[in-house]
Short mmCIF file of C-alpha atoms in Angstrom, two decimals:
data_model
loop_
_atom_site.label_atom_id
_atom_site.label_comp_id
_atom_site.label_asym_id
_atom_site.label_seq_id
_atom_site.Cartn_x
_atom_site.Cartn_y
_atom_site.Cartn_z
CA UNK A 7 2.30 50.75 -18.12
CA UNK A 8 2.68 46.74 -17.93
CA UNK A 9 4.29 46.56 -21.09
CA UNK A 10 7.15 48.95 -19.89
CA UNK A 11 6.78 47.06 -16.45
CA UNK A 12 7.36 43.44 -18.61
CA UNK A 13 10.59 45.30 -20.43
CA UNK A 14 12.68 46.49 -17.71
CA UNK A 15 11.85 43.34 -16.02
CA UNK A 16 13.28 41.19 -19.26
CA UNK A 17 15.98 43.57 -19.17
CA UNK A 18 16.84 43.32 -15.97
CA UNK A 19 16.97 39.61 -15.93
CA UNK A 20 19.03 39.81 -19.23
CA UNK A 21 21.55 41.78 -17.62
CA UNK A 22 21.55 39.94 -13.79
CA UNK A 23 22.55 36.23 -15.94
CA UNK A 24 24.25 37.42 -19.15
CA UNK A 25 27.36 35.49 -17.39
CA UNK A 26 25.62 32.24 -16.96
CA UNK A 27 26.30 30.13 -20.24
CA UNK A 28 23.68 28.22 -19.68
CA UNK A 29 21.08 30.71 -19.10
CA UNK A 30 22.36 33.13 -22.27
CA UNK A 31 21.55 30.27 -24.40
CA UNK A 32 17.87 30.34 -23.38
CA UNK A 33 16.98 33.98 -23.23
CA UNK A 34 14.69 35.07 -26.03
CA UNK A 35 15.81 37.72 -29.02
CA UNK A 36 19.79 36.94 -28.34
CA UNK A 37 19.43 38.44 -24.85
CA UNK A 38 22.74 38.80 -23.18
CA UNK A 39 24.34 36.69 -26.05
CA UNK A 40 27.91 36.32 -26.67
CA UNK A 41 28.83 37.35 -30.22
CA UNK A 42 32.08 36.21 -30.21
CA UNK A 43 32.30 33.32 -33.20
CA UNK A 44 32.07 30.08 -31.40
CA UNK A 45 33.41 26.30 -32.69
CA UNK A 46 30.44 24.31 -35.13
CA UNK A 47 30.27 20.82 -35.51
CA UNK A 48 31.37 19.63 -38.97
CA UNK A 49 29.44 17.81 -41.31
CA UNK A 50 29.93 14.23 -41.29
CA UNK A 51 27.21 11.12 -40.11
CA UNK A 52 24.81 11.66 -37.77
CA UNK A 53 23.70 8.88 -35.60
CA UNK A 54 20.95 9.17 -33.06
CA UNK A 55 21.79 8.10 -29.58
CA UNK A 56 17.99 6.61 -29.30
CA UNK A 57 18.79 3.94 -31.98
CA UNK A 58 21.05 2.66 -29.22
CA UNK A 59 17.72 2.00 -27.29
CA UNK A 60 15.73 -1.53 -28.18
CA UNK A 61 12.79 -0.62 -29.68
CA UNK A 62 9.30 -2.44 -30.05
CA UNK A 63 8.24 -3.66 -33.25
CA UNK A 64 5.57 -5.35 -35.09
CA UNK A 65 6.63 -8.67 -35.85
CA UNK A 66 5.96 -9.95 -39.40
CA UNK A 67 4.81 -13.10 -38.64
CA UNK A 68 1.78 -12.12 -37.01
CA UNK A 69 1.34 -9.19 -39.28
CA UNK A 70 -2.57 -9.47 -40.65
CA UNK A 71 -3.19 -12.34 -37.94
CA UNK A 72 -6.57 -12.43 -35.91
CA UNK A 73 -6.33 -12.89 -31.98
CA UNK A 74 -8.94 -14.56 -30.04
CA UNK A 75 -10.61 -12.44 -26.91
CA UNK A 76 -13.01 -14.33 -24.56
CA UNK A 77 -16.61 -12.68 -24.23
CA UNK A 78 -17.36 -10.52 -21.38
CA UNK A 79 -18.41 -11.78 -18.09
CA UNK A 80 -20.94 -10.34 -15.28
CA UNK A 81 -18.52 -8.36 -12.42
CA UNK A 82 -20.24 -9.12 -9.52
CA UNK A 83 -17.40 -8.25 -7.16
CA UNK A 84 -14.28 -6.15 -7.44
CA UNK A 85 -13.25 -6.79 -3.73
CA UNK A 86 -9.33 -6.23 -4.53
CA UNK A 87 -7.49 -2.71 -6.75
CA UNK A 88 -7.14 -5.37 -9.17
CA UNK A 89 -10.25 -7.07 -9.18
CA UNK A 90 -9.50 -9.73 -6.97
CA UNK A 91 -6.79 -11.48 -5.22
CA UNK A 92 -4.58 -12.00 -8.98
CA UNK A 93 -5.49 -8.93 -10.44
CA UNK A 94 -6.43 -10.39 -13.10
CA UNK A 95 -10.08 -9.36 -14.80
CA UNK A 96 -9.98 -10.82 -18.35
CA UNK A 97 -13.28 -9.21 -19.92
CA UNK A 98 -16.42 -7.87 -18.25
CA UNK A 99 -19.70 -6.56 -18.49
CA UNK A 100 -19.63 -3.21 -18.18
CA UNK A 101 -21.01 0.53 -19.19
CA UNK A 102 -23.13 -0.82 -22.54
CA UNK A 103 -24.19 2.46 -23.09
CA UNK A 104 -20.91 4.22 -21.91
CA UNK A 105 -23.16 7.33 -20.64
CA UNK A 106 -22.81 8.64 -17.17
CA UNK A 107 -25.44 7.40 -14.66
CA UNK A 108 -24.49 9.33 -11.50
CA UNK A 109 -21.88 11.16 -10.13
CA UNK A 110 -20.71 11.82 -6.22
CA UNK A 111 -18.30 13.94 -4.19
CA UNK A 112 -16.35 11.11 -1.68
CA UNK A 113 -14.72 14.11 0.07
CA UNK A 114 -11.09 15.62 0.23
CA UNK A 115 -9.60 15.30 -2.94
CA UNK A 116 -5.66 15.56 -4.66
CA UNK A 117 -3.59 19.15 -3.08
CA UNK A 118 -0.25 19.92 -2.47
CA UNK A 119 -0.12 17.90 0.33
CA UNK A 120 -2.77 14.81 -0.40
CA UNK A 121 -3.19 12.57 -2.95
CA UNK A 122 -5.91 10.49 -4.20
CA UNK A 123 -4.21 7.00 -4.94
CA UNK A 124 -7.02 4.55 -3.53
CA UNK A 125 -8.56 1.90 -6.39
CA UNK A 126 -12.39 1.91 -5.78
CA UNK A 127 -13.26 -1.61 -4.69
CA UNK A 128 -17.14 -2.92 -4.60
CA UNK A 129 -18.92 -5.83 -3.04
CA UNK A 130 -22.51 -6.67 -1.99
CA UNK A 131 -24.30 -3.52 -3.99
CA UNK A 132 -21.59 -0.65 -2.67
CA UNK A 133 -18.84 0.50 -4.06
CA UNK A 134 -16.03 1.72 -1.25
CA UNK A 135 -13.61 4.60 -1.91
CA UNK A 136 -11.00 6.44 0.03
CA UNK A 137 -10.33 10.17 -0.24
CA UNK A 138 -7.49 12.33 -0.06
CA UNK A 139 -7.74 12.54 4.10
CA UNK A 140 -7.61 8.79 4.98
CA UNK A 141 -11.44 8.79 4.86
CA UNK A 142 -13.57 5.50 3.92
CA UNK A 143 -17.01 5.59 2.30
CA UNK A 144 -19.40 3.35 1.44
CA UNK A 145 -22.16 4.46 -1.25
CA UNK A 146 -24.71 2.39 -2.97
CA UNK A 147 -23.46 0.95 -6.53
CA UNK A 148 -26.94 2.17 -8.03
CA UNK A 149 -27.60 5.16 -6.64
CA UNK A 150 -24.35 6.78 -4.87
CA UNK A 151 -26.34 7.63 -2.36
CA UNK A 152 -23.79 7.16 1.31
CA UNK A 153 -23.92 4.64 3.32
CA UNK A 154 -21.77 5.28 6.10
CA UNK A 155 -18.35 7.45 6.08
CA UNK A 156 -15.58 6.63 8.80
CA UNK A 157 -12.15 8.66 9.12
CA UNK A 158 -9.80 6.59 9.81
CA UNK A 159 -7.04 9.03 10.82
CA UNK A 160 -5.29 8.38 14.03
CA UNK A 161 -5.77 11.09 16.73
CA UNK A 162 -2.51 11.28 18.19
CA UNK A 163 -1.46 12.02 14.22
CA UNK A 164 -1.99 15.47 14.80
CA UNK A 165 0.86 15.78 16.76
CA UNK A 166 3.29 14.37 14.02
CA UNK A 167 5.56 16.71 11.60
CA UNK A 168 6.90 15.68 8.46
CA UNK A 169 7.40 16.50 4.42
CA UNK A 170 4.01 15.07 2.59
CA UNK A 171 3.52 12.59 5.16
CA UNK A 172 6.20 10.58 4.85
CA UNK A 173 7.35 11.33 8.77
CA UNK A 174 4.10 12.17 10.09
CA UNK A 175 1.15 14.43 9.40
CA UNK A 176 1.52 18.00 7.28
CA UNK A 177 -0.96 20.29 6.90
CA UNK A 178 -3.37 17.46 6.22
CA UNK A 179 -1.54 14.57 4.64
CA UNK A 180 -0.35 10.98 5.33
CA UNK A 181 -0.93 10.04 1.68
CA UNK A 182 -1.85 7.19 -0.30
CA UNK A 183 -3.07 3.72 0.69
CA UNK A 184 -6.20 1.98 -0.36
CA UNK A 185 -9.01 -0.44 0.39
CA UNK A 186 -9.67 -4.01 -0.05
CA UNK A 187 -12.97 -6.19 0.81
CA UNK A 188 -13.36 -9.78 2.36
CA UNK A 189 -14.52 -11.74 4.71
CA UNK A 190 -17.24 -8.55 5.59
CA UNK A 191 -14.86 -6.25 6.71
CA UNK A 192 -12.78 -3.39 4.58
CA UNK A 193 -9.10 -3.26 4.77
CA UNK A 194 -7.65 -0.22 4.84
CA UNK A 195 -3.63 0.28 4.30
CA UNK A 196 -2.70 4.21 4.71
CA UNK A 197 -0.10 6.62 4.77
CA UNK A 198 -0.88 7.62 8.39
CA UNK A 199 0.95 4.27 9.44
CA UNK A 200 -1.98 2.27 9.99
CA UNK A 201 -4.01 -0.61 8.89
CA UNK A 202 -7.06 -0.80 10.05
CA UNK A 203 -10.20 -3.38 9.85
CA UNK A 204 -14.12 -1.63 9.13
CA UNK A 205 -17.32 -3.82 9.56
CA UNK A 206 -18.62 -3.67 6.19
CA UNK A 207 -22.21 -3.18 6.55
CA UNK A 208 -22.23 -0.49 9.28
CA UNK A 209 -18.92 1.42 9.05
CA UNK A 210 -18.13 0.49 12.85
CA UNK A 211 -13.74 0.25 13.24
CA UNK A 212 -13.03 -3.66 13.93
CA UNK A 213 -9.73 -3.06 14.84
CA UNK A 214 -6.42 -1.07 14.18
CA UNK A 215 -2.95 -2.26 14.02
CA UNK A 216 0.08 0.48 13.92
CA UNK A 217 2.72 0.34 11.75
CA UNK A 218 6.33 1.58 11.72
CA UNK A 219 6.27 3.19 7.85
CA UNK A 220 3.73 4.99 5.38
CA UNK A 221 1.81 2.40 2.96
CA UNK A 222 1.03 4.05 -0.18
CA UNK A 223 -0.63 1.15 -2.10
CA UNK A 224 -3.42 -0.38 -1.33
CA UNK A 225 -4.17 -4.22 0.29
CA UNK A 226 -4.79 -7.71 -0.84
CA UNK A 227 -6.88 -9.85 1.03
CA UNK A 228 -6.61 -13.56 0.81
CA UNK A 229 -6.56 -16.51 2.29
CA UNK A 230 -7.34 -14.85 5.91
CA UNK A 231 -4.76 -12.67 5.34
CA UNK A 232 -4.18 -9.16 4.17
CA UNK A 233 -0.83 -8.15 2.46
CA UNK A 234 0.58 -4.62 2.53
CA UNK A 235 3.64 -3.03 1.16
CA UNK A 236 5.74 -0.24 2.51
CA UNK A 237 7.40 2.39 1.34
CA UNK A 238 10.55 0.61 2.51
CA UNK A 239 10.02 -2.16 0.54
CA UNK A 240 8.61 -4.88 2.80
CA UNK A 241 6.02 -6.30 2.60
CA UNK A 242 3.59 -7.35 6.06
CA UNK A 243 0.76 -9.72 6.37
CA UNK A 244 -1.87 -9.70 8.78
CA UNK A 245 -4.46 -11.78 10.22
CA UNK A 246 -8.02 -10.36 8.96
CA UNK A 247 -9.65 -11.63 12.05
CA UNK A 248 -7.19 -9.93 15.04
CA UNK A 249 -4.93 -7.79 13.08
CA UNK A 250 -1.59 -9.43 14.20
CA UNK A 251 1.14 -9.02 12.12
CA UNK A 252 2.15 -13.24 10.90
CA UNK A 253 5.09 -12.38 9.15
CA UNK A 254 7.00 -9.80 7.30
CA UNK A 255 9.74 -9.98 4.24
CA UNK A 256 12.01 -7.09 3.29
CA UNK A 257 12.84 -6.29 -0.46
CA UNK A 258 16.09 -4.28 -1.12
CA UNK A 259 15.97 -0.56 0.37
CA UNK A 260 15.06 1.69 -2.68
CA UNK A 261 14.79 5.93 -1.77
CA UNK A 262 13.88 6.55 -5.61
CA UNK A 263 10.34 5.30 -6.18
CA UNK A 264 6.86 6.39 -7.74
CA UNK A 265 4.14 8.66 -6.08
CA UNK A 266 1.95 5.49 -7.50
CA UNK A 267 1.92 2.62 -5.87
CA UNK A 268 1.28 -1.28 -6.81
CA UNK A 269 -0.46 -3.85 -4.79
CA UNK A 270 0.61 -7.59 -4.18
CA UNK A 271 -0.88 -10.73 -6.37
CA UNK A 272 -1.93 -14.03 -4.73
CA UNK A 273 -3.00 -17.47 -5.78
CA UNK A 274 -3.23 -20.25 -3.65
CA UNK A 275 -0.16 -20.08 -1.03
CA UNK A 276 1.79 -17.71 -3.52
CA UNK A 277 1.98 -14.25 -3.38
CA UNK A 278 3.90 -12.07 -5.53
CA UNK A 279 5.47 -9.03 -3.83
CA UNK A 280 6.42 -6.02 -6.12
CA UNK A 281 9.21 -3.60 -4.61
CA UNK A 282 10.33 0.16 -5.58
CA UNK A 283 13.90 -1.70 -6.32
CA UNK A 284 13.04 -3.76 -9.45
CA UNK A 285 12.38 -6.88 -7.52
CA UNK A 286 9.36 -9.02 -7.99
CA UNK A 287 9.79 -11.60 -5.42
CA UNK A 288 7.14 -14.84 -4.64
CA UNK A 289 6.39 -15.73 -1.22
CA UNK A 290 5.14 -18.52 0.76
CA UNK A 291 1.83 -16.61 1.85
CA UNK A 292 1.49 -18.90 4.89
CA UNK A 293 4.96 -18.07 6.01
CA UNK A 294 6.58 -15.33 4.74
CA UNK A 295 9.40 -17.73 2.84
CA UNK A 296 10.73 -16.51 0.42
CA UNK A 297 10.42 -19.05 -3.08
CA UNK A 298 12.13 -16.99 -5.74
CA UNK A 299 13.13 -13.55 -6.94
CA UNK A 300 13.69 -11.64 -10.30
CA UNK A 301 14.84 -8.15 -10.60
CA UNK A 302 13.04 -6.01 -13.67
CA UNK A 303 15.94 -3.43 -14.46
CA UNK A 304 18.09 -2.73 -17.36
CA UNK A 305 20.66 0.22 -18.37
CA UNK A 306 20.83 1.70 -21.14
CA UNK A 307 23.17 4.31 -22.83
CA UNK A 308 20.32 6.92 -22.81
CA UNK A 309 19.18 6.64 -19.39
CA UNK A 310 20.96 6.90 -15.87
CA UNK A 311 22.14 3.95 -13.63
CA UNK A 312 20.00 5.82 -11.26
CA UNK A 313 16.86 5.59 -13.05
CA UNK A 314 13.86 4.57 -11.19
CA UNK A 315 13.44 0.97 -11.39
CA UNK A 316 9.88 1.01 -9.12
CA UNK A 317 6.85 -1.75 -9.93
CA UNK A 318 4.15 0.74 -9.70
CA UNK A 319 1.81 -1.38 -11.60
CA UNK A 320 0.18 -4.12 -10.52
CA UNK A 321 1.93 -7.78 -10.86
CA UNK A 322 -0.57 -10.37 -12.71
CA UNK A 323 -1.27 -13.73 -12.20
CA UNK A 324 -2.94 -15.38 -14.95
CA UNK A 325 -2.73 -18.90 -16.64
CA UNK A 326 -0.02 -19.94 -14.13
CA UNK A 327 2.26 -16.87 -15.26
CA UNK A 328 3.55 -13.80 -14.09
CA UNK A 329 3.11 -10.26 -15.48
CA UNK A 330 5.11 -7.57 -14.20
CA UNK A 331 6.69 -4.40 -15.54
CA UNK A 332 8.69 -1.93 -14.37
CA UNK A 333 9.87 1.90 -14.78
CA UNK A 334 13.13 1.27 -16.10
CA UNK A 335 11.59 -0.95 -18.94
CA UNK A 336 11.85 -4.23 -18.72
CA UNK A 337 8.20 -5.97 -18.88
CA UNK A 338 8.21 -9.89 -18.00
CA UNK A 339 6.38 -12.96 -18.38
CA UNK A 340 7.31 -15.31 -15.67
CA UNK A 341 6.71 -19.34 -14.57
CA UNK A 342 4.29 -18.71 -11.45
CA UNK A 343 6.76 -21.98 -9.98
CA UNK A 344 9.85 -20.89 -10.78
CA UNK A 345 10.44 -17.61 -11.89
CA UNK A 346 11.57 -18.56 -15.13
CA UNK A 347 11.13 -15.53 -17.81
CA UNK A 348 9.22 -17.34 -20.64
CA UNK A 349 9.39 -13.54 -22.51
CA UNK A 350 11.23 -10.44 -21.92
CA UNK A 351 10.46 -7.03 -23.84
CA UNK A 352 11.97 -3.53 -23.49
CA UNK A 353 8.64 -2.00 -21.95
CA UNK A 354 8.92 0.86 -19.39
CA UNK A 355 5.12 1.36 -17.69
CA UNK A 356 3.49 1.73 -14.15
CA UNK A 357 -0.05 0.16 -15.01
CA UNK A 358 -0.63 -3.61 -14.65
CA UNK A 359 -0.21 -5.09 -17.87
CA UNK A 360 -3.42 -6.84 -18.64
CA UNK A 361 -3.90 -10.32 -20.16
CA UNK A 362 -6.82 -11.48 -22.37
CA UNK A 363 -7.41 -14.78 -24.53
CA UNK A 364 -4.55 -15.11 -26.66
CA UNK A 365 -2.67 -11.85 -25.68
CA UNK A 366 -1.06 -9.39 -23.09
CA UNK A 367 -1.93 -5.23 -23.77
CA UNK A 368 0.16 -3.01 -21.92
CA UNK A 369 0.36 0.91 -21.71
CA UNK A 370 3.87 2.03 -21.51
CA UNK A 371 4.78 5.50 -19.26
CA UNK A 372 5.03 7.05 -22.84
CA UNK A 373 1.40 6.77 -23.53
CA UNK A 374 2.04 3.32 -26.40
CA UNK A 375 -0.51 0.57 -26.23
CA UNK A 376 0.61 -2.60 -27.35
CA UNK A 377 -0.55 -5.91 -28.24
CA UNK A 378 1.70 -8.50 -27.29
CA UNK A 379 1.07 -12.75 -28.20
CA UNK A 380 0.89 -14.63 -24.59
CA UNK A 381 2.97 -16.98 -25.67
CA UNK A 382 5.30 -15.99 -27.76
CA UNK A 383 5.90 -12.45 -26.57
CA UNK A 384 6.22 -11.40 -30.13
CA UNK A 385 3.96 -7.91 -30.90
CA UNK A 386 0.79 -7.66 -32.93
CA UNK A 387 1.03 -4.11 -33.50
CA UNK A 388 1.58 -0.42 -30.77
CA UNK A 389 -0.58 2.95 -31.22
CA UNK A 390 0.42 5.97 -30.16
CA UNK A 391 -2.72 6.98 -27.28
CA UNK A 392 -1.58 11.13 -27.72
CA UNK A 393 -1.75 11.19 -31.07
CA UNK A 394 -3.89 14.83 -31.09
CA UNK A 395 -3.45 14.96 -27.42
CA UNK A 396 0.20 16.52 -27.30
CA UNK A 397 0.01 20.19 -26.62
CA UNK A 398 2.15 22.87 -25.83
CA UNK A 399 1.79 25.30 -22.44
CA UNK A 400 3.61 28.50 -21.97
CA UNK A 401 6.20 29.08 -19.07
CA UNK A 402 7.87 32.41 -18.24
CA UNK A 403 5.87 35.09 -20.16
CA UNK A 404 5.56 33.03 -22.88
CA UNK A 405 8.75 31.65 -23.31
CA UNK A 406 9.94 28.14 -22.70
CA UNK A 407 6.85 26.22 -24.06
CA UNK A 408 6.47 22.66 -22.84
CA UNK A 409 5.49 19.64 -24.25
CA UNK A 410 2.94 18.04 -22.32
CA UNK A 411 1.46 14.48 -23.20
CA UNK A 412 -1.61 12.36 -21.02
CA UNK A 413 -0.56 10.09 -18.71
CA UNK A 414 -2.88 7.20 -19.35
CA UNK A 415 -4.28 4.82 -16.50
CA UNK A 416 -5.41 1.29 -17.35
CA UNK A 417 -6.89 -0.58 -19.53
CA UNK A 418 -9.51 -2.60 -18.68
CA UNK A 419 -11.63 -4.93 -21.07
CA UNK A 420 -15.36 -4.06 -20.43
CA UNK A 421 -18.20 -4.89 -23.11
CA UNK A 422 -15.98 -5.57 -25.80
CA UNK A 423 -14.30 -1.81 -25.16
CA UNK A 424 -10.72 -1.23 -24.44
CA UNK A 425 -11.00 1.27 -21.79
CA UNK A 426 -8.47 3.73 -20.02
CA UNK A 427 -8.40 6.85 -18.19
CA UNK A 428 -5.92 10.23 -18.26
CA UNK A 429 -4.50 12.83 -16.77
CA UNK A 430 -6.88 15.45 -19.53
CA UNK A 431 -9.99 14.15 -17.32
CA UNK A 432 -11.37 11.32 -20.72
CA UNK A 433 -12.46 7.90 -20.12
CA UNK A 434 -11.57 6.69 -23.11
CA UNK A 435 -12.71 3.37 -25.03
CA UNK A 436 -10.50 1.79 -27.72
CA UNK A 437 -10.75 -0.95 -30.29
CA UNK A 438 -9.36 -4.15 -28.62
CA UNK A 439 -8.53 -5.71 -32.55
CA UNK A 440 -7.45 -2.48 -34.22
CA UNK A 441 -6.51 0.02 -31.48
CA UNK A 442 -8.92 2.63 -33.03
CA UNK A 443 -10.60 4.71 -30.64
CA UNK A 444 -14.66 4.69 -30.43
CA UNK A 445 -15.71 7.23 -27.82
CA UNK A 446 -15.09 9.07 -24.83
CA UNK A 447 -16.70 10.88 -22.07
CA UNK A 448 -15.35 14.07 -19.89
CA UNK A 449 -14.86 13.02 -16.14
CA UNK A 450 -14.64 16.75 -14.99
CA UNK A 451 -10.88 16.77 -13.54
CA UNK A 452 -7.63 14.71 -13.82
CA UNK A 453 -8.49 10.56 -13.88
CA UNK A 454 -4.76 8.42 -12.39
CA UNK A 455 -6.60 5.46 -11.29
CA UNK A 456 -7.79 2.94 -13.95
CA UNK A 457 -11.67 2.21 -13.34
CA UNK A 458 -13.40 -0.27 -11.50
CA UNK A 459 -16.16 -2.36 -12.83
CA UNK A 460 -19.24 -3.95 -10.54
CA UNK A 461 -22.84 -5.16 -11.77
CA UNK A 462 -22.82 -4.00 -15.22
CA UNK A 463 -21.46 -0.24 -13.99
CA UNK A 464 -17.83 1.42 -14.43
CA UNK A 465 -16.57 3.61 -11.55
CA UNK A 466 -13.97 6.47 -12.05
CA UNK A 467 -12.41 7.88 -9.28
CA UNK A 468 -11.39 11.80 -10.32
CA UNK A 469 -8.19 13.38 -8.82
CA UNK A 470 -10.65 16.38 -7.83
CA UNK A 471 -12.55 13.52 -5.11
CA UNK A 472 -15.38 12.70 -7.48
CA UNK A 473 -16.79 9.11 -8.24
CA UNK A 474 -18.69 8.32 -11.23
CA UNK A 475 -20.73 5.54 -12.46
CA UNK A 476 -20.98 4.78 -16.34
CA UNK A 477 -23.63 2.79 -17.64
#
């Protein structure tokens, strides 16, 4: 009976949009076809319209050349998504063993209408995570065992309509945001137009300051300051001690962006702002003024002028540089003073690229890792991170297989271990010299936030709402 019931439904559908073109060429056993003959292509040269695309390739000159990495250090704070205040974390100490210690439930995790987006940040023996709901635990870095838990909704949210969040609250879900710890408070950026101020050690709301828009990506804290971005591109800082806004700067209006969202750098009275646009711009962070600006977008002949040009990773400062890349693939290192590209390379990602010793690794949004020289910007060699992990998934009965490939979150350089996370639920650990992979370890659900690592311990946030230590 359900095999007649799956005919005359093929059937029917066959007959309803045998006039669609479009649709006749994608129905299964000629379905609806038109046998009329049609007008081939001749034979003649063939040229692909990727080779139009610049590609990444090993450069000769480094081929069979050794790169120095520095030796791992002891984390003992990860008070920014980044690490701290730069985002930059050359090598740690971190998961020796790479065997799960312990493993909690923070609360709501990803739906239709919530995401989990929030970097886990750690200080003073706790590690501090926010959930799917806008809610903000603390739990002990050993143990996992909770500390205190505060919602940080507002109450009058309730009331609020909107599509995902982005006007109000819907069926559960001003999404996104993150934390950030300093100065004994956590800062809290969030999608229910807030940012809010919690006393560290007990939990207890320090204060609240509204906002007009949603913030999907999480705070920095320096300087007595804590930076936020919008998703209207601009980007706030407020006083840690009273929440008042000191200034704001707005980046070009961009309505195409990333569900992921990046984070500002700072060093010293610098802070680099990344925008959905393209733009990385560098501020004065005592004043808001505005020092210079580069825009990380390129066409192409294979890609839209529309394409999404968002900075989803995190910008880097490191060595008095600037690493940035962006979706539309163009990946930068820039003078920290002036702007000044010292490199350019056709890279599309939306992790932070990640320097170490003598060079720069980045993941691009196709799931490549690449080694890149610091200096020169020439590449030491690129592996392929779904090689084995491609597979296909049915669609309609069957038909209309998919390709689907990781996405890939990360890396970070802990214990002499290049480590990442993915979509398939792996932490996965990598050769930093050779690219080869040495082991991996089942998270239990979807991983889109690269790990965090704190006194000898890494912590993966799942998309399901579960934290886990690795020792």
């Amino acid at each position: 009976m359900n095999r007649v019931l799956k005919v005359a439904l093929l059937s029917g559908i066959a007959v309803t949009l045998a006039s669609c073109g479009t649709v006749r060429g994608l129905m299964p056993f000629g379905l609806g076809q038109d046998k009329t003959p049609q007008a081939t292509a001749s034979e003649g040269q063939r040229v692909s319209v990727l080779e139009f695309e610049q590609q990444l390739a090993p450069s000769a000159a480094l081929s069979g050349r050794d790169f120095f990495i520095p030796g791992p250090q002891a984390a003992i704070a990860w008070t920014q998504p980044g690490g701290n205040a730069e985002n930059s974390v050359e090598h740690v100490i971190a998961a020796v063993d790479f065997t799960v210690s312990w493993r909690r439930g923070i609360g709501a995790g990803s739906s239709r209408t919530r995401q989990v987006m929030a970097p886990v940040v750690a200080d003073n023996g706790r590690v501090f995570v926010l959930d799917g709901e806008a809610t903000v635990s603390a739990l002990d870095a050993g143990t996992g065992a909770q500390a205190w838990r505060t919602d940080i909704k507002p109450v009058e949210d309730s009331r609020r309509t909107g599509f995902l969040g982005l006007g109000g609250r819907s069926d559960g879900g001003g999404f996104g945001g993150g934390v950030a710890v300093g100065g004994g408070k956590v800062f809290v950026s969030s999608g229910y137009r807030t940012v809010t101020a919690i006393d560290q050690a007990s939990g207890a709301v320090v204060w609240t300051t509204p906002v007009d828009v949603p913030i999907h990506g999480a705070p920095t804290v320096s300087g007595g300051r804590v930076f936020v971005v919008d998703v209207e591109n601009q980007i706030q800082a407020f006083d840690t001690a009273t929440g008042r806004q000191d200034w704001s700067y707005r980046g070009i209006p961009e309505p195409a962006r990333l569900l992921r969202a990046s984070s500002p750098a700072v060093t010293g009275d610098t802070v680099i702002a990344p925008f959905s646009s393209g733009e990385v711009v560098a501020l004065r962070a005592s004043t808001g003024q505005a020092v210079w600006q580069q825009v990380l977008s390129r066409t192409s002949r294979t890609s839209a002028l529309s394409e999404i040009r968002d900075i989803a990773g995190r910008p880097v400062i490191s060595r008095g540089f600037v690493y940035a890349v962006s979706h539309s693939g163009v990946l930068s290192s820039m003078d920290i003073r002036s702007g000044q590209p010292r490199w350019t390379l056709p890279v599309g990602g939306v992790n932070a690229p990640l320097p170490v010793g003598d060079v720069v690794y980045i993941v691009s949004k196709a799931g490549e890792l690449t080694v890149i020289n610091r200096e020169s910007g020439q590449v030491y060699w690129t592996r392929d991170l779904n090689e084995g992990r491609v597979r296909q998934e049915g669609g309609f009965f069957g038909f209309w297989d998919h390709t689907v490939r990781p996405v890939w979150s990360g890396p970070l350089m802990a214990s002499n271990r290049l480590v990442l996370t993915n979509s398939d639920g792996e932490l996965v650990a990598f050769d930093p010299k050779t690219g080869v992979q040495t082991a991996s370890i089942r998270m239990g659900g979807p991983v889109y936030i690269a790990p965090a690592a704190f006194n000898g311990a890494l912590y993966v946030l799942t998309d399901k709402g579960d934290l886990v230590s690795i020792r």
